Amino acid sequence: MSTTELPASHAELMDGVYRWQRHIYDLTRKYYLLGRDRLISGLEVPPGGTVLELGCGTGRNIILAARRYPEARFFGLDISAEMLETAAAAIARENRSGRVTLALGDATNFDAGTLYGVARFDRIFVSYSLSMSPGWEKTVSAALAALAPGGSLHVVDFGQQEGLPRWFRALLRGWLKRFHVAPRESLREVLESESERTGATFHFRTLYRGYAWLGVIGAAR
């Protein structure tokens, strides 16, 4: 597992939040981190392709993606050393350590070539990480810069719950705030703007009445 210099404040915050939660994270989050499996099924990784997850957490998504795309190589980045410890153990239990490389780093500013020896990726995905990342817009830009020609960036995160009752939205946001999570109101606009800036294609879907948003940016070849 590689390391790089991190902004101590956010890294320490995430380690503090997940030092104990990481042990029950996957059990509890499956009930409200919706759309993750849809994202994975839509990656359509080419044979022998490379896949990077930004904010890989416990490794849950990488493991499921590695099962689905057995010929691909996977890379995970997270700012929390505590989460990466859990991810490494889970990946080892799956006997997939040979196909998965983890690194400690900041998704808003990372050097993939230094961390992994791979500069560009066929697929990059971000699952429920932008809503808890300061300067999250920079993560989108950094991800697009690390895409191989013809590659794609896949993002799933909390939407604005636009089709759900107000009481539900208020309850959800109050709960998320306890974990330093805030749904990004401008997520769609940022993804669309970045796709236009880079000459990429853009597809967007609302899931579960706006509970979650799913965006895909396809890089030019």
CSV table of N, CA and C in Angstrom, one decimal, residues 151-209:
chain,number,residue,atom,x,y,z
A,151,GLY,N,-12.1,6.2,-22.1
A,151,GLY,CA,-12.5,5.7,-20.8
A,151,GLY,C,-13.7,6.4,-20.3
A,152,SER,N,-14.2,6.0,-19.1
A,152,SER,CA,-15.4,6.7,-18.5
A,152,SER,C,-15.3,6.8,-17.0
A,153,LEU,N,-15.9,7.9,-16.6
A,153,LEU,CA,-16.0,8.2,-15.1
A,153,LEU,C,-17.4,8.0,-14.7
A,154,HIS,N,-17.6,7.2,-13.6
A,154,HIS,CA,-19.0,6.8,-13.2
A,154,HIS,C,-19.1,7.4,-11.7
A,155,VAL,N,-20.2,8.1,-11.5
A,155,VAL,CA,-20.4,8.7,-10.1
A,155,VAL,C,-21.8,8.4,-9.7
A,156,VAL,N,-21.9,7.9,-8.4
A,156,VAL,CA,-23.2,7.7,-7.8
A,156,VAL,C,-23.1,8.4,-6.4
A,157,ASP,N,-24.1,9.1,-6.1
A,157,ASP,CA,-24.1,9.8,-4.8
A,157,ASP,C,-25.5,10.2,-4.4
A,158,PHE,N,-25.7,10.8,-3.3
A,158,PHE,CA,-27.0,11.2,-2.8
A,158,PHE,C,-27.5,12.3,-3.8
A,159,GLY,N,-28.8,12.2,-4.2
A,159,GLY,CA,-29.4,13.3,-5.0
A,159,GLY,C,-30.0,14.3,-4.0
A,160,GLN,N,-31.0,15.0,-4.5
A,160,GLN,CA,-31.7,16.0,-3.7
A,160,GLN,C,-33.1,15.5,-3.2
A,161,GLN,N,-33.3,14.2,-3.4
A,161,GLN,CA,-34.6,13.6,-2.9
A,161,GLN,C,-35.8,14.4,-3.4
A,162,GLU,N,-35.7,14.8,-4.7
A,162,GLU,CA,-36.7,15.7,-5.2
A,162,GLU,C,-38.1,15.1,-5.4
A,163,GLY,N,-38.1,13.8,-5.5
A,163,GLY,CA,-39.4,13.1,-5.6
A,163,GLY,C,-39.9,12.5,-4.3
A,164,LEU,N,-39.3,12.8,-3.2
A,164,LEU,CA,-39.6,12.2,-1.9
A,164,LEU,C,-40.2,13.3,-1.0
A,165,PRO,N,-41.0,12.9,0.0
A,165,PRO,CA,-41.6,13.9,0.9
A,165,PRO,C,-40.5,14.7,1.6
A,166,ARG,N,-40.9,15.9,2.0
A,166,ARG,CA,-40.0,16.9,2.6
A,166,ARG,C,-39.5,16.3,4.0
A,167,TRP,N,-40.4,15.7,4.7
A,167,TRP,CA,-40.1,15.1,6.0
A,167,TRP,C,-39.0,14.1,5.9
A,168,PHE,N,-39.0,13.3,4.8
A,168,PHE,CA,-38.0,12.3,4.6
A,168,PHE,C,-36.6,13.0,4.3
A,169,ARG,N,-36.7,14.0,3.4
A,169,ARG,CA,-35.4,14.7,3.1
A,169,ARG,C,-34.8,15.3,4.3
A,170,ALA,N,-35.6,15.9,5.2
A,170,ALA,CA,-35.1,16.6,6.4
A,170,ALA,C,-34.5,15.5,7.4
A,171,LEU,N,-35.2,14.4,7.5
A,171,LEU,CA,-34.7,13.3,8.3
A,171,LEU,C,-33.4,12.8,7.8
A,172,LEU,N,-33.3,12.5,6.5
A,172,LEU,CA,-32.1,12.0,5.9
A,172,LEU,C,-30.9,12.9,6.1
A,173,ARG,N,-31.1,14.2,5.8
A,173,ARG,CA,-30.0,15.1,5.9
A,173,ARG,C,-29.6,15.3,7.3
A,174,GLY,N,-30.5,15.3,8.3
A,174,GLY,CA,-30.1,15.4,9.7
A,174,GLY,C,-29.2,14.2,10.1
A,175,TRP,N,-29.6,13.0,9.6
A,175,TRP,CA,-28.8,11.8,9.9
A,175,TRP,C,-27.4,11.9,9.2
A,176,LEU,N,-27.4,12.3,8.0
A,176,LEU,CA,-26.1,12.3,7.2
A,176,LEU,C,-25.1,13.3,7.8
A,177,LYS,N,-25.7,14.4,8.3
A,177,LYS,CA,-24.8,15.5,8.9
A,177,LYS,C,-24.0,14.9,10.1
A,178,ARG,N,-24.5,14.0,10.8
A,178,ARG,CA,-23.8,13.4,11.9
A,178,ARG,C,-22.5,12.7,11.4
A,179,PHE,N,-22.4,12.3,10.1
A,179,PHE,CA,-21.3,11.7,9.6
A,179,PHE,C,-20.5,12.6,8.6
A,180,HIS,N,-20.7,13.9,8.7
A,180,HIS,CA,-20.1,14.9,7.9
A,180,HIS,C,-20.4,14.6,6.4
A,181,VAL,N,-21.6,14.3,6.1
A,181,VAL,CA,-22.0,14.0,4.7
A,181,VAL,C,-23.1,15.1,4.3
A,182,ALA,N,-22.9,15.6,3.2
A,182,ALA,CA,-23.9,16.6,2.7
A,182,ALA,C,-24.2,16.4,1.2
A,183,PRO,N,-25.4,16.0,0.8
A,183,PRO,CA,-25.7,15.8,-0.6
A,183,PRO,C,-25.3,17.1,-1.4
A,184,ARG,N,-24.7,16.9,-2.6
A,184,ARG,CA,-24.2,18.1,-3.4
A,184,ARG,C,-25.3,18.5,-4.4
A,185,GLU,N,-25.9,19.7,-4.1
A,185,GLU,CA,-26.9,20.2,-4.9
A,185,GLU,C,-26.5,20.4,-6.4
A,186,SER,N,-25.2,20.8,-6.5
A,186,SER,CA,-24.7,21.2,-7.9
A,186,SER,C,-24.0,20.0,-8.6
A,187,LEU,N,-24.2,18.8,-8.1
A,187,LEU,CA,-23.5,17.6,-8.6
A,187,LEU,C,-23.7,17.5,-10.1
A,188,ARG,N,-25.0,17.5,-10.5
A,188,ARG,CA,-25.2,17.3,-11.9
A,188,ARG,C,-24.6,18.4,-12.8
A,189,GLU,N,-24.7,19.7,-12.3
A,189,GLU,CA,-24.2,20.8,-13.1
A,189,GLU,C,-22.6,20.7,-13.2
A,190,VAL,N,-22.0,20.3,-12.1
A,190,VAL,CA,-20.5,20.2,-12.2
A,190,VAL,C,-20.1,19.0,-13.2
A,191,LEU,N,-20.8,17.9,-13.1
A,191,LEU,CA,-20.4,16.8,-14.0
A,191,LEU,C,-20.7,17.2,-15.4
A,192,GLU,N,-21.8,17.9,-15.7
A,192,GLU,CA,-22.1,18.3,-17.1
A,192,GLU,C,-21.1,19.4,-17.6
A,193,SER,N,-20.7,20.3,-16.7
A,193,SER,CA,-19.8,21.3,-17.1
A,193,SER,C,-18.4,20.7,-17.4
A,194,GLU,N,-18.0,19.8,-16.5
A,194,GLU,CA,-16.7,19.1,-16.8
A,194,GLU,C,-16.7,18.3,-18.0
A,195,SER,N,-17.8,17.7,-18.4
A,195,SER,CA,-17.9,16.9,-19.6
A,195,SER,C,-17.8,17.8,-20.8
A,196,GLU,N,-18.4,19.0,-20.7
A,196,GLU,CA,-18.3,20.0,-21.8
A,196,GLU,C,-16.9,20.5,-22.0
A,197,ARG,N,-16.3,20.8,-20.8
A,197,ARG,CA,-14.9,21.3,-20.8
A,197,ARG,C,-13.9,20.4,-21.5
A,198,THR,N,-14.1,19.1,-21.3
A,198,THR,CA,-13.2,18.1,-21.8
A,198,THR,C,-13.6,17.5,-23.1
A,199,GLY,N,-14.8,17.9,-23.6
A,199,GLY,CA,-15.3,17.3,-24.9
A,199,GLY,C,-15.8,15.9,-24.7
A,200,ALA,N,-16.3,15.6,-23.6
A,200,ALA,CA,-16.7,14.2,-23.3
A,200,ALA,C,-18.3,14.1,-23.4
A,201,THR,N,-18.8,12.9,-23.4
A,201,THR,CA,-20.2,12.7,-23.4
A,201,THR,C,-20.7,12.7,-22.0
A,202,PHE,N,-22.0,12.9,-21.8
A,202,PHE,CA,-22.5,12.9,-20.4
A,202,PHE,C,-23.9,12.3,-20.4
A,203,HIS,N,-24.0,11.3,-19.4
A,203,HIS,CA,-25.4,10.7,-19.2
A,203,HIS,C,-25.7,10.8,-17.7
A,204,PHE,N,-26.9,11.1,-17.4
A,204,PHE,CA,-27.3,11.3,-16.1
A,204,PHE,C,-28.7,10.6,-15.8
A,205,ARG,N,-28.8,10.0,-14.6
A,205,ARG,CA,-30.0,9.3,-14.2
A,205,ARG,C,-30.4,9.7,-12.8
A,206,THR,N,-31.6,9.9,-12.5
A,206,THR,CA,-32.1,10.0,-11.1
A,206,THR,C,-32.6,8.6,-10.7
A,207,LEU,N,-32.3,8.2,-9.5
A,207,LEU,CA,-32.7,6.9,-9.1
A,207,LEU,C,-33.6,7.0,-7.8
A,208,TYR,N,-34.5,6.2,-7.7
A,208,TYR,CA,-35.4,6.1,-6.5
A,208,TYR,C,-36.0,7.4,-6.1
A,209,ARG,N,-36.6,8.1,-7.1
A,209,ARG,CA,-37.3,9.4,-6.9
A,209,ARG,C,-36.3,10.4,-6.5
